[in-house]
Every structure is written in structure tokens, then in C-alpha cells.
Amino acid sequence: MTFEDHVSAALDELPPQIAAALENVAVVVEDENPEDPDLYGLYHGVPLPERGDVSGQLPDTISIYRIPLEESFPDPEELREEIRITVLHELAHYFGLDEERIAELGYE
């Protein structure tokens, strides 16, 4: 599987009610964050609970950073799991959860 396939699989494995709640958000794969090359993922946008009308607005973006994940997790199974955790972590930000609550849920 390619890196992108792992990201797609993480999204495909979301419970139906979570997947159905995703609105106006794009998940993209990038090589690395230019400001923080060690970052695994980043949510750019307005969390769902804080949004108003999104019609006509560009989508929020969740960036998943390939290079730091591949370098930190050379084992294919560990990489797959960490991609899944990173996708879930950034989706938690989209749904309005802060770092403390994400840690409580185990997606840190």
C-alpha cells in the first residue's frame, strides 16, 4: 500500500456516523510542514462547533505529513497504525476537541 492508500483506508474505516458528519473538510498528504518538519499532521480551519454557514467557503484542510511519519515509523504495520492515529487526531480537532481531550481518548 502507498502512503496515500493508508490515509484513505483510515478515512474509509471511520464509523458511518462520523464519516457522515464530515462537511467542508479536505484531507491531503504533503511531504512535510515547512515550519515544523517533525509534525505528523495539522488541522487548518474552524472547528465544526464554532462554524456558522459554510456555503461558499473553501474547505478546511487536514494535512498528513508523509516524510516525518515514514522516518519515525519504518515498520510498515507501525506506520499504518500511526497514520490512522494521526488522521483521527486531526479529525478530533475538526470536531472541536482540544489536545487534553484527544489525549484522554488515546489519539495523542
Coordinates of C-alpha atoms in Angstrom, one line a residue:
M1 CA 0.0 0.0 0.0
T2 CA 1.1 3.5 -0.7
F3 CA 1.2 6.2 2.0
E4 CA -1.9 7.8 0.4
D5 CA -3.7 4.4 0.4
H6 CA -3.1 4.2 4.2
V7 CA -4.6 7.7 4.6
S8 CA -7.6 6.7 2.5
A9 CA -8.0 3.4 4.5
A10 CA -8.0 5.4 7.8
L11 CA -10.9 7.5 6.4
D12 CA -12.7 4.5 5.0
E13 CA -12.6 2.9 8.4
L14 CA -14.4 5.7 10.2
P15 CA -17.7 4.8 11.7
P16 CA -20.6 5.8 9.4
Q17 CA -22.0 8.5 11.7
I18 CA -18.5 10.1 11.9
A19 CA -18.0 10.0 8.2
A20 CA -21.4 11.4 7.6
A21 CA -20.6 14.4 9.8
L22 CA -17.6 15.4 7.8
E23 CA -18.5 18.6 5.9
N24 CA -16.4 21.0 4.0
V25 CA -13.1 19.4 5.0
A26 CA -10.3 18.0 2.8
V27 CA -7.7 15.5 3.9
V28 CA -4.4 15.9 1.9
V29 CA -1.0 14.3 2.0
E30 CA 2.0 16.6 2.0
D31 CA 5.7 15.9 2.3
E32 CA 6.3 17.9 5.5
N33 CA 5.3 21.1 7.3
P34 CA 7.8 23.8 6.3
E35 CA 7.5 25.5 9.7
D36 CA 7.8 22.3 11.8
P37 CA 9.3 19.4 9.8
D38 CA 8.7 16.9 12.6
L39 CA 4.9 17.4 12.7
Y40 CA 2.8 14.4 11.6
G41 CA -0.4 16.2 10.9
L42 CA -2.1 19.6 11.1
Y43 CA -5.8 20.8 11.0
H44 CA -6.3 24.2 9.3
G45 CA -9.7 25.6 9.8
V46 CA -12.6 26.5 12.1
P47 CA -13.7 23.6 14.3
L48 CA -17.2 22.3 13.5
P49 CA -18.8 23.5 16.8
E50 CA -17.6 27.1 16.1
R51 CA -18.8 27.3 12.4
G52 CA -21.6 29.2 11.0
D53 CA -22.8 28.9 7.5
V54 CA -20.0 27.4 5.3
S55 CA -21.7 27.8 2.0
G56 CA -19.3 29.4 -0.5
Q57 CA -16.3 28.9 1.8
L58 CA -13.2 26.9 0.9
P59 CA -12.9 23.7 2.8
D60 CA -10.9 23.3 6.0
T61 CA -7.8 21.1 5.4
I62 CA -6.2 18.3 7.3
S63 CA -2.6 17.8 6.2
I64 CA -0.9 14.5 6.9
Y65 CA 2.8 14.7 6.6
R66 CA 4.5 11.8 4.8
I67 CA 8.2 12.3 5.5
P68 CA 8.2 12.6 9.3
L69 CA 5.8 9.7 9.6
E70 CA 7.8 7.4 7.3
E71 CA 11.1 8.4 9.0
S72 CA 9.7 7.8 12.5
F73 CA 7.9 4.5 11.7
P74 CA 9.9 2.4 9.3
D75 CA 8.0 -0.7 10.1
P76 CA 5.0 -0.9 7.7
E77 CA 2.5 -2.0 10.4
E78 CA 3.6 0.7 12.8
L79 CA 3.4 3.3 10.0
R80 CA -0.1 2.2 9.1
E81 CA -1.2 2.5 12.7
E82 CA 0.4 5.9 13.2
I83 CA -1.2 7.2 10.1
R84 CA -4.6 6.1 11.4
I85 CA -3.9 7.7 14.8
T86 CA -2.8 11.0 13.1
V87 CA -5.8 11.1 10.9
L88 CA -8.1 10.5 13.9
H89 CA -6.2 13.1 16.0
E90 CA -6.6 15.8 13.3
L91 CA -10.3 14.9 12.8
A92 CA -10.7 15.3 16.6
H93 CA -9.6 18.9 16.1
Y94 CA -12.1 19.3 13.3
F95 CA -14.8 18.2 15.7
G96 CA -13.7 20.7 18.3
L97 CA -11.7 18.6 20.7
D98 CA -8.6 20.1 22.4
E99 CA -5.3 18.3 23.0
E100 CA -6.3 17.3 26.5
R101 CA -9.5 15.6 25.4
I102 CA -7.7 14.0 22.5
A103 CA -5.1 12.6 24.9
E104 CA -7.9 11.2 27.1
L105 CA -9.3 9.4 24.1
G106 CA -5.9 7.9 23.3
Y107 CA -5.2 9.8 20.0
E108 CA -2.2 11.7 21.0

